Amino acid sequence: MQKKLLEIRNLKKYYGKGDSLVKALDDVSFDVYKGEMLVLLGNSGCGKSTLLNIIGGMDSPTEGHVLLSGEDITSLKDKALTKYRKEKIGFIFQFYNLLPDLTALENVRMSLSHRDKEHLSEKTLELVGLGNQKMNQYPSQMSGGEQQRVSIARALVKKADIILCDEPTGALDDKTGRKILELLQDLSRKHGQTLVIVTHTTPIADMANRVITLRDGKIQKERVNEHPKDAKDIVW
Ligand code: ADP
Ligand code: MG
């Protein structure tokens, strides 16, 4: 039996009104199971980022609920919501969103508040393939792929319940992008990390355990991949 980690219930997000009403999300419901790699697939403008931002507690829905391990996060107030974002959720963006004035190590360390930050941050950077010399470099001194590895380490180091990735390969060339997908799949397969990956690139969906396709703010279809492809074999 798979354990439900996240429950998305009748989520709606509307912008504007009258003639200019945009239904970015129009009654979306699904579950995310612990340890799975779920891909949310859909064309530009179908509501992927809106959905991810609501799950991540960075935006609030017009209607509906998001529950993490049974707790309704859509009803959390400021302080509890900040705690949720900081402790429970890891976020990986298309353009990495690293702090430019901090080194790789400092960027990762930032997401921890407890002691033993240094050691754990170093270990995590090693895990994503950024050994010694790279740790003390600034984002501007790193390639896109390296910056994305730092951002993955930043999400990973806090042992987030779930890592949300919004077009994680969108700014990378194919080869580098594939390496990042391999890393994400490794985290899922070897470490049981729960991942939700948003993309508009159809072939990427083949590496997921499950794929939900969105269209115009609604779920269009859902499929289970009995045999997910290895990320290294994905071509786009
Ligand atoms: P995707 O990530 O799939 O490209 P988005 O979630 O960014 O899609 O956007 C979904 C829809 O909501 C689009 O039509 C977009 O224009 C609209 N939208 C997103 N954010 C806003 C906003 N802040 N104000 C008005 N419309 C928005
Ligand atoms: Mg988007």
PDB file of C-alpha atoms and ligand atoms in Angstrom:
ATOM      1  CA  MET A   1       0.000   0.000   0.000  1.00  0.00           C
ATOM      2  CA  GLN A   2       1.335   3.377  -0.973  1.00  0.00           C
ATOM      3  CA  LYS A   3       1.215   6.053   1.666  1.00  0.00           C
ATOM      4  CA  LYS A   4      -0.433   9.348   0.786  1.00  0.00           C
ATOM      5  CA  LEU A   5       1.844  12.256   1.513  1.00  0.00           C
ATOM      6  CA  LEU A   6       0.047  15.099  -0.188  1.00  0.00           C
ATOM      7  CA  GLU A   7      -3.640  15.522  -0.957  1.00  0.00           C
ATOM      8  CA  ILE A   8      -4.734  18.190  -3.422  1.00  0.00           C
ATOM      9  CA  ARG A   9      -8.459  18.787  -3.143  1.00  0.00           C
ATOM     10  CA  ASN A  10     -10.656  20.775  -5.565  1.00  0.00           C
ATOM     11  CA  LEU A  11      -8.056  23.444  -6.072  1.00  0.00           C
ATOM     12  CA  LYS A  12      -9.140  26.552  -7.932  1.00  0.00           C
ATOM     13  CA  LYS A  13      -7.155  29.661  -8.697  1.00  0.00           C
ATOM     14  CA  TYR A  14      -8.881  32.471 -10.556  1.00  0.00           C
ATOM     15  CA  TYR A  15      -7.366  35.735 -11.711  1.00  0.00           C
ATOM     16  CA  GLY A  16      -9.336  38.809 -12.729  1.00  0.00           C
ATOM     17  CA  LYS A  17     -13.090  38.849 -13.229  1.00  0.00           C
ATOM     18  CA  GLY A  18     -15.845  39.282 -15.777  1.00  0.00           C
ATOM     19  CA  ASP A  19     -14.582  39.088 -19.326  1.00  0.00           C
ATOM     20  CA  SER A  20     -10.984  38.918 -18.184  1.00  0.00           C
ATOM     21  CA  LEU A  21     -11.464  36.021 -15.751  1.00  0.00           C
ATOM     22  CA  VAL A  22      -8.624  33.490 -16.021  1.00  0.00           C
ATOM     23  CA  LYS A  23      -9.115  30.079 -14.463  1.00  0.00           C
ATOM     24  CA  ALA A  24      -5.467  29.172 -13.907  1.00  0.00           C
ATOM     25  CA  LEU A  25      -6.592  26.131 -11.896  1.00  0.00           C
ATOM     26  CA  ASP A  26     -10.114  24.853 -12.325  1.00  0.00           C
ATOM     27  CA  ASP A  27     -10.968  22.165  -9.780  1.00  0.00           C
ATOM     28  CA  VAL A  28      -7.797  20.105  -9.599  1.00  0.00           C
ATOM     29  CA  SER A  29      -7.614  17.084  -7.260  1.00  0.00           C
ATOM     30  CA  PHE A  30      -4.945  14.392  -6.939  1.00  0.00           C
ATOM     31  CA  ASP A  31      -2.673  12.686  -4.414  1.00  0.00           C
ATOM     32  CA  VAL A  32       1.091  12.413  -4.178  1.00  0.00           C
ATOM     33  CA  TYR A  33       2.466   9.243  -2.603  1.00  0.00           C
ATOM     34  CA  LYS A  34       5.507   9.009  -0.407  1.00  0.00           C
ATOM     35  CA  GLY A  35       8.643   8.219  -2.376  1.00  0.00           C
ATOM     36  CA  GLU A  36       7.171   8.622  -5.834  1.00  0.00           C
ATOM     37  CA  MET A  37       8.420  10.712  -8.699  1.00  0.00           C
ATOM     38  CA  LEU A  38       5.416  12.486 -10.161  1.00  0.00           C
ATOM     39  CA  VAL A  39       5.592  14.537 -13.347  1.00  0.00           C
ATOM     40  CA  LEU A  40       3.043  17.280 -14.018  1.00  0.00           C
ATOM     41  CA  LEU A  41       3.019  17.751 -17.776  1.00  0.00           C
ATOM     42  CA  GLY A  42       1.394  20.482 -19.819  1.00  0.00           C
ATOM     43  CA  ASN A  43       1.839  23.324 -22.265  1.00  0.00           C
ATOM     44  CA  SER A  44       2.855  26.799 -21.242  1.00  0.00           C
ATOM     45  CA  GLY A  45       0.044  28.599 -19.433  1.00  0.00           C
ATOM     46  CA  CYS A  46      -1.857  25.482 -18.325  1.00  0.00           C
ATOM     47  CA  GLY A  47      -1.371  26.248 -14.619  1.00  0.00           C
ATOM     48  CA  LYS A  48       1.707  24.209 -13.655  1.00  0.00           C
ATOM     49  CA  SER A  49       3.604  26.930 -11.803  1.00  0.00           C
ATOM     50  CA  THR A  50       0.435  28.175 -10.129  1.00  0.00           C
ATOM     51  CA  LEU A  51      -0.200  24.673  -8.832  1.00  0.00           C
ATOM     52  CA  LEU A  52       3.369  24.169  -7.620  1.00  0.00           C
ATOM     53  CA  ASN A  53       3.413  27.553  -5.898  1.00  0.00           C
ATOM     54  CA  ILE A  54       0.218  26.742  -4.019  1.00  0.00           C
ATOM     55  CA  ILE A  55       1.564  23.336  -2.945  1.00  0.00           C
ATOM     56  CA  GLY A  56       4.735  25.086  -1.800  1.00  0.00           C
ATOM     57  CA  GLY A  57       2.832  27.598   0.307  1.00  0.00           C
ATOM     58  CA  MET A  58       4.023  30.541  -1.801  1.00  0.00           C
ATOM     59  CA  ASP A  59       0.581  31.328  -3.169  1.00  0.00           C
ATOM     60  CA  SER A  60      -2.944  30.701  -1.922  1.00  0.00           C
ATOM     61  CA  PRO A  61      -5.858  29.181  -3.836  1.00  0.00           C
ATOM     62  CA  THR A  62      -9.176  30.850  -4.576  1.00  0.00           C
ATOM     63  CA  GLU A  63     -10.815  27.651  -3.347  1.00  0.00           C
ATOM     64  CA  GLY A  64      -9.753  24.189  -2.285  1.00  0.00           C
ATOM     65  CA  HIS A  65      -7.235  22.567   0.000  1.00  0.00           C
ATOM     66  CA  VAL A  66      -3.732  21.117   0.133  1.00  0.00           C
ATOM     67  CA  LEU A  67      -2.983  18.636   2.907  1.00  0.00           C
ATOM     68  CA  LEU A  68       0.497  17.422   3.806  1.00  0.00           C
ATOM     69  CA  SER A  69       0.422  14.316   5.988  1.00  0.00           C
ATOM     70  CA  GLY A  70      -3.167  15.199   6.840  1.00  0.00           C
ATOM     71  CA  GLU A  71      -2.470  18.812   7.820  1.00  0.00           C
ATOM     72  CA  ASP A  72      -4.313  21.469   5.816  1.00  0.00           C
ATOM     73  CA  ILE A  73      -1.643  23.959   4.791  1.00  0.00           C
ATOM     74  CA  THR A  74      -4.085  26.272   3.026  1.00  0.00           C
ATOM     75  CA  SER A  75      -5.373  27.327   6.445  1.00  0.00           C
ATOM     76  CA  LEU A  76      -1.949  28.078   7.957  1.00  0.00           C
ATOM     77  CA  LYS A  77      -1.232  31.617   9.127  1.00  0.00           C
ATOM     78  CA  ASP A  78       1.969  33.561   8.364  1.00  0.00           C
ATOM     79  CA  LYS A  79       4.335  32.083  10.920  1.00  0.00           C
ATOM     80  CA  ALA A  80       3.205  28.482  10.474  1.00  0.00           C
ATOM     81  CA  LEU A  81       3.266  28.912   6.712  1.00  0.00           C
ATOM     82  CA  THR A  82       6.847  30.194   6.794  1.00  0.00           C
ATOM     83  CA  LYS A  83       7.810  27.199   8.908  1.00  0.00           C
ATOM     84  CA  TYR A  84       6.092  24.889   6.438  1.00  0.00           C
ATOM     85  CA  ARG A  85       7.991  26.422   3.518  1.00  0.00           C
ATOM     86  CA  LYS A  86      11.285  26.328   5.349  1.00  0.00           C
ATOM     87  CA  GLU A  87      11.102  22.839   6.820  1.00  0.00           C
ATOM     88  CA  LYS A  88       8.781  20.715   4.733  1.00  0.00           C
ATOM     89  CA  ILE A  89       9.271  21.883   1.170  1.00  0.00           C
ATOM     90  CA  GLY A  90      12.269  22.040  -1.131  1.00  0.00           C
ATOM     91  CA  PHE A  91      11.939  24.145  -4.263  1.00  0.00           C
ATOM     92  CA  ILE A  92      13.955  23.925  -7.464  1.00  0.00           C
ATOM     93  CA  PHE A  93      13.396  26.571 -10.109  1.00  0.00           C
ATOM     94  CA  GLN A  94      14.205  26.915 -13.786  1.00  0.00           C
ATOM     95  CA  PHE A  95      16.669  29.726 -13.075  1.00  0.00           C
ATOM     96  CA  TYR A  96      18.115  28.234  -9.873  1.00  0.00           C
ATOM     97  CA  ASN A  97      17.299  31.271  -7.648  1.00  0.00           C
ATOM     98  CA  LEU A  98      20.580  31.140  -5.741  1.00  0.00           C
ATOM     99  CA  LEU A  99      21.697  34.135  -3.717  1.00  0.00           C
ATOM    100  CA  PRO A 100      24.417  35.731  -5.873  1.00  0.00           C
ATOM    101  CA  ASP A 101      26.473  37.095  -2.980  1.00  0.00           C
ATOM    102  CA  LEU A 102      26.818  33.748  -1.255  1.00  0.00           C
ATOM    103  CA  THR A 103      29.068  30.842  -2.208  1.00  0.00           C
ATOM    104  CA  ALA A 104      27.664  27.429  -3.084  1.00  0.00           C
ATOM    105  CA  LEU A 105      28.279  26.236   0.457  1.00  0.00           C
ATOM    106  CA  GLU A 106      26.702  29.331   1.994  1.00  0.00           C
ATOM    107  CA  ASN A 107      23.652  28.993  -0.252  1.00  0.00           C
ATOM    108  CA  VAL A 108      23.117  25.442   0.965  1.00  0.00           C
ATOM    109  CA  ARG A 109      23.869  26.247   4.614  1.00  0.00           C
ATOM    110  CA  MET A 110      21.249  29.005   4.507  1.00  0.00           C
ATOM    111  CA  SER A 111      18.408  26.526   4.490  1.00  0.00           C
ATOM    112  CA  LEU A 112      19.443  24.972   7.811  1.00  0.00           C
ATOM    113  CA  SER A 113      18.885  26.473  11.210  1.00  0.00           C
ATOM    114  CA  HIS A 114      20.350  23.789  13.448  1.00  0.00           C
ATOM    115  CA  ARG A 115      23.945  23.003  14.343  1.00  0.00           C
ATOM    116  CA  ASP A 116      26.260  20.853  12.235  1.00  0.00           C
ATOM    117  CA  LYS A 117      25.306  22.938   9.226  1.00  0.00           C
ATOM    118  CA  GLU A 118      28.781  22.980   7.756  1.00  0.00           C
ATOM    119  CA  HIS A 119      29.363  19.256   7.682  1.00  0.00           C
ATOM    120  CA  LEU A 120      25.893  18.382   6.434  1.00  0.00           C
ATOM    121  CA  SER A 121      26.028  21.066   3.740  1.00  0.00           C
ATOM    122  CA  GLU A 122      29.402  19.837   2.522  1.00  0.00           C
ATOM    123  CA  LYS A 123      28.189  16.234   2.451  1.00  0.00           C
ATOM    124  CA  THR A 124      25.121  17.240   0.467  1.00  0.00           C
ATOM    125  CA  LEU A 125      27.146  19.219  -2.062  1.00  0.00           C
ATOM    126  CA  GLU A 126      29.361  16.156  -2.496  1.00  0.00           C
ATOM    127  CA  LEU A 127      26.267  14.024  -3.021  1.00  0.00           C
ATOM    128  CA  VAL A 128      25.126  16.219  -5.926  1.00  0.00           C
ATOM    129  CA  GLY A 129      28.575  16.058  -7.493  1.00  0.00           C
ATOM    130  CA  LEU A 130      30.089  19.318  -6.286  1.00  0.00           C
ATOM    131  CA  GLY A 131      33.236  18.443  -4.392  1.00  0.00           C
ATOM    132  CA  ASN A 132      35.799  20.585  -2.652  1.00  0.00           C
ATOM    133  CA  GLN A 133      36.850  23.413  -4.952  1.00  0.00           C
ATOM    134  CA  LYS A 134      33.352  24.187  -6.211  1.00  0.00           C
ATOM    135  CA  MET A 135      31.862  24.718  -2.767  1.00  0.00           C
ATOM    136  CA  ASN A 136      33.491  28.071  -2.264  1.00  0.00           C
ATOM    137  CA  GLN A 137      32.609  29.486  -5.650  1.00  0.00           C
ATOM    138  CA  TYR A 138      29.890  32.038  -6.267  1.00  0.00           C
ATOM    139  CA  PRO A 139      26.951  31.354  -8.590  1.00  0.00           C
ATOM    140  CA  SER A 140      28.433  33.655 -11.236  1.00  0.00           C
ATOM    141  CA  GLN A 141      31.516  31.420 -11.331  1.00  0.00           C
ATOM    142  CA  MET A 142      29.476  28.288 -12.009  1.00  0.00           C
ATOM    143  CA  SER A 143      27.806  26.813 -15.084  1.00  0.00           C
ATOM    144  CA  GLY A 144      24.026  26.507 -15.230  1.00  0.00           C
ATOM    145  CA  GLY A 145      24.200  22.804 -14.462  1.00  0.00           C
ATOM    146  CA  GLU A 146      26.411  23.419 -11.435  1.00  0.00           C
ATOM    147  CA  GLN A 147      24.090  26.129 -10.160  1.00  0.00           C
ATOM    148  CA  GLN A 148      21.155  23.748 -10.485  1.00  0.00           C
ATOM    149  CA  ARG A 149      23.107  21.170  -8.471  1.00  0.00           C
ATOM    150  CA  VAL A 150      23.576  23.747  -5.730  1.00  0.00           C
ATOM    151  CA  SER A 151      19.868  24.459  -5.732  1.00  0.00           C
ATOM    152  CA  ILE A 152      19.154  20.717  -5.502  1.00  0.00           C
ATOM    153  CA  ALA A 153      21.568  20.447  -2.569  1.00  0.00           C
ATOM    154  CA  ARG A 154      19.800  23.377  -0.922  1.00  0.00           C
ATOM    155  CA  ALA A 155      16.463  21.575  -1.179  1.00  0.00           C
ATOM    156  CA  LEU A 156      17.924  18.241  -0.146  1.00  0.00           C
ATOM    157  CA  VAL A 157      19.941  19.317   2.868  1.00  0.00           C
ATOM    158  CA  LYS A 158      16.890  20.177   4.930  1.00  0.00           C
ATOM    159  CA  LYS A 159      15.391  16.746   4.368  1.00  0.00           C
ATOM    160  CA  ALA A 160      12.231  18.223   2.963  1.00  0.00           C
ATOM    161  CA  ASP A 161       9.186  15.949   2.856  1.00  0.00           C
ATOM    162  CA  ILE A 162       8.756  16.804  -0.778  1.00  0.00           C
ATOM    163  CA  ILE A 163      10.856  18.538  -3.424  1.00  0.00           C
ATOM    164  CA  LEU A 164       8.990  20.623  -6.004  1.00  0.00           C
ATOM    165  CA  CYS A 165      10.797  21.250  -9.293  1.00  0.00           C
ATOM    166  CA  ASP A 166       9.477  23.879 -11.710  1.00  0.00           C
ATOM    167  CA  GLU A 167      10.965  23.243 -15.170  1.00  0.00           C
ATOM    168  CA  PRO A 168      14.307  22.186 -13.624  1.00  0.00           C
ATOM    169  CA  THR A 169      15.964  21.661 -17.005  1.00  0.00           C
ATOM    170  CA  GLY A 170      14.301  24.594 -18.760  1.00  0.00           C
ATOM    171  CA  ALA A 171      17.418  26.749 -18.831  1.00  0.00           C
ATOM    172  CA  LEU A 172      19.921  23.993 -19.571  1.00  0.00           C
ATOM    173  CA  ASP A 173      21.232  22.403 -22.752  1.00  0.00           C
ATOM    174  CA  ASP A 174      20.001  18.843 -23.371  1.00  0.00           C
ATOM    175  CA  LYS A 175      23.088  17.053 -22.101  1.00  0.00           C
ATOM    176  CA  THR A 176      23.327  19.063 -18.891  1.00  0.00           C
ATOM    177  CA  GLY A 177      19.576  18.803 -18.416  1.00  0.00           C
ATOM    178  CA  ARG A 178      19.742  15.038 -18.696  1.00  0.00           C
ATOM    179  CA  LYS A 179      22.462  14.943 -16.018  1.00  0.00           C
ATOM    180  CA  ILE A 180      20.193  16.930 -13.705  1.00  0.00           C
ATOM    181  CA  LEU A 181      17.334  14.519 -14.383  1.00  0.00           C
ATOM    182  CA  GLU A 182      19.661  11.596 -13.613  1.00  0.00           C
ATOM    183  CA  LEU A 183      20.493  13.207 -10.302  1.00  0.00           C
ATOM    184  CA  LEU A 184      16.816  13.742  -9.476  1.00  0.00           C
ATOM    185  CA  GLN A 185      15.985  10.150 -10.410  1.00  0.00           C
ATOM    186  CA  ASP A 186      18.859   8.947  -8.233  1.00  0.00           C
ATOM    187  CA  LEU A 187      17.461  10.859  -5.279  1.00  0.00           C
ATOM    188  CA  SER A 188      14.144   9.188  -5.842  1.00  0.00           C
ATOM    189  CA  ARG A 189      15.457   5.674  -6.392  1.00  0.00           C
ATOM    190  CA  LYS A 190      18.278   5.544  -3.862  1.00  0.00           C
ATOM    191  CA  HIS A 191      17.055   7.921  -1.201  1.00  0.00           C
ATOM    192  CA  GLY A 192      13.282   7.594  -1.495  1.00  0.00           C
ATOM    193  CA  GLN A 193      12.919  11.340  -1.945  1.00  0.00           C
ATOM    194  CA  THR A 194       9.412  12.367  -2.987  1.00  0.00           C
ATOM    195  CA  LEU A 195       9.584  14.573  -6.074  1.00  0.00           C
ATOM    196  CA  VAL A 196       7.058  16.546  -8.096  1.00  0.00           C
ATOM    197  CA  ILE A 197       8.529  17.721 -11.389  1.00  0.00           C
ATOM    198  CA  VAL A 198       6.741  20.214 -13.606  1.00  0.00           C
ATOM    199  CA  THR A 199       7.634  20.271 -17.292  1.00  0.00           C
ATOM    200  CA  HIS A 200       6.266  21.051 -20.739  1.00  0.00           C
ATOM    201  CA  THR A 201       8.745  18.593 -22.318  1.00  0.00           C
ATOM    202  CA  THR A 202       6.763  15.412 -23.051  1.00  0.00           C
ATOM    203  CA  PRO A 203       9.652  12.867 -23.145  1.00  0.00           C
ATOM    204  CA  ILE A 204      10.683  13.794 -19.589  1.00  0.00           C
ATOM    205  CA  ALA A 205       7.433  12.252 -18.357  1.00  0.00           C
ATOM    206  CA  ASP A 206       8.731   8.786 -19.303  1.00  0.00           C
ATOM    207  CA  MET A 207      11.102   8.770 -16.320  1.00  0.00           C
ATOM    208  CA  ALA A 208       8.307   9.323 -13.788  1.00  0.00           C
ATOM    209  CA  ASN A 209       6.418   6.738 -11.753  1.00  0.00           C
ATOM    210  CA  ARG A 210       3.245   8.619 -12.586  1.00  0.00           C
ATOM    211  CA  VAL A 211       2.273  11.415 -14.978  1.00  0.00           C
ATOM    212  CA  ILE A 212      -0.568  13.893 -14.636  1.00  0.00           C
ATOM    213  CA  THR A 213      -1.292  15.960 -17.738  1.00  0.00           C
ATOM    214  CA  LEU A 214      -2.825  19.385 -17.251  1.00  0.00           C
ATOM    215  CA  ARG A 215      -4.706  21.401 -19.816  1.00  0.00           C
ATOM    216  CA  ASP A 216      -6.293  24.815 -19.320  1.00  0.00           C
ATOM    217  CA  GLY A 217      -6.216  24.474 -15.536  1.00  0.00           C
ATOM    218  CA  LYS A 218      -7.752  21.000 -15.448  1.00  0.00           C
ATOM    219  CA  ILE A 219      -6.415  17.479 -15.229  1.00  0.00           C
ATOM    220  CA  GLN A 220      -6.699  16.017 -18.689  1.00  0.00           C
ATOM    221  CA  LYS A 221      -5.338  12.547 -17.969  1.00  0.00           C
ATOM    222  CA  GLU A 222      -3.253  10.500 -15.615  1.00  0.00           C
ATOM    223  CA  ARG A 223      -1.044   7.514 -16.259  1.00  0.00           C
ATOM    224  CA  VAL A 224       1.217   5.178 -14.323  1.00  0.00           C
ATOM    225  CA  ASN A 225       4.552   4.139 -15.845  1.00  0.00           C
ATOM    226  CA  GLU A 226       5.031   0.530 -14.767  1.00  0.00           C
ATOM    227  CA  HIS A 227       8.605   0.728 -16.027  1.00  0.00           C
ATOM    228  CA  PRO A 228       9.904   4.286 -15.823  1.00  0.00           C
ATOM    229  CA  LYS A 229      12.704   5.051 -18.264  1.00  0.00           C
ATOM    230  CA  ASP A 230      16.174   5.748 -16.966  1.00  0.00           C
ATOM    231  CA  ALA A 231      16.790   9.473 -17.127  1.00  0.00           C
ATOM    232  CA  LYS A 232      19.974   8.862 -19.112  1.00  0.00           C
ATOM    233  CA  ASP A 233      17.891   7.402 -21.953  1.00  0.00           C
ATOM    234  CA  ILE A 234      15.503  10.344 -22.238  1.00  0.00           C
ATOM    235  CA  VAL A 235      15.872  12.290 -25.476  1.00  0.00           C
ATOM    236  CA  TRP A 236      14.210  15.582 -26.368  1.00  0.00           C
TER     237      TRP A 236
HETATM  238  P1  ADP B   1       2.463  27.407 -16.582  1.00  0.00           P
HETATM  239  O1  ADP B   1       3.418  27.362 -15.435  1.00  0.00           O
HETATM  240  O2  ADP B   1       1.844  26.082 -16.878  1.00  0.00           O
HETATM  241  O3  ADP B   1       3.081  27.994 -17.808  1.00  0.00           O
HETATM  242  P2  ADP B   1       1.068  29.401 -14.997  1.00  0.00           P
HETATM  243  O4  ADP B   1       0.666  28.672 -13.779  1.00  0.00           O
HETATM  244  O5  ADP B   1       2.238  30.295 -14.911  1.00  0.00           O
HETATM  245  O6  ADP B   1       1.238  28.355 -16.192  1.00  0.00           O
HETATM  246  O7  ADP B   1      -0.181  30.275 -15.507  1.00  0.00           O
HETATM  247  C1  ADP B   1      -1.482  29.741 -15.673  1.00  0.00           C
HETATM  248  C2  ADP B   1      -2.421  30.828 -16.191  1.00  0.00           C
HETATM  249  O8  ADP B   1      -2.636  31.800 -15.175  1.00  0.00           O
HETATM  250  C3  ADP B   1      -1.908  31.588 -17.410  1.00  0.00           C
HETATM  251  O9  ADP B   1      -2.997  31.893 -18.225  1.00  0.00           O
HETATM  252  C4  ADP B   1      -1.313  32.830 -16.796  1.00  0.00           C
HETATM  253  O10 ADP B   1      -1.333  33.895 -17.713  1.00  0.00           O
HETATM  254  C5  ADP B   1      -2.248  33.082 -15.624  1.00  0.00           C
HETATM  255  N1  ADP B   1      -1.581  33.775 -14.512  1.00  0.00           N
HETATM  256  C6  ADP B   1      -0.550  33.298 -13.768  1.00  0.00           C
HETATM  257  N2  ADP B   1      -0.212  34.186 -12.804  1.00  0.00           N
HETATM  258  C7  ADP B   1      -1.032  35.246 -12.950  1.00  0.00           C
HETATM  259  C8  ADP B   1      -1.193  36.501 -12.261  1.00  0.00           C
HETATM  260  N3  ADP B   1      -0.417  36.807 -11.222  1.00  0.00           N
HETATM  261  N4  ADP B   1      -2.154  37.329 -12.700  1.00  0.00           N
HETATM  262  C9  ADP B   1      -2.954  37.004 -13.729  1.00  0.00           C
HETATM  263  N5  ADP B   1      -2.872  35.861 -14.419  1.00  0.00           N
HETATM  264  C10 ADP B   1      -1.923  34.978 -14.045  1.00  0.00           C
HETATM  265 MG    MG B   2       5.458  27.809 -15.365  1.00  0.00          MG
END
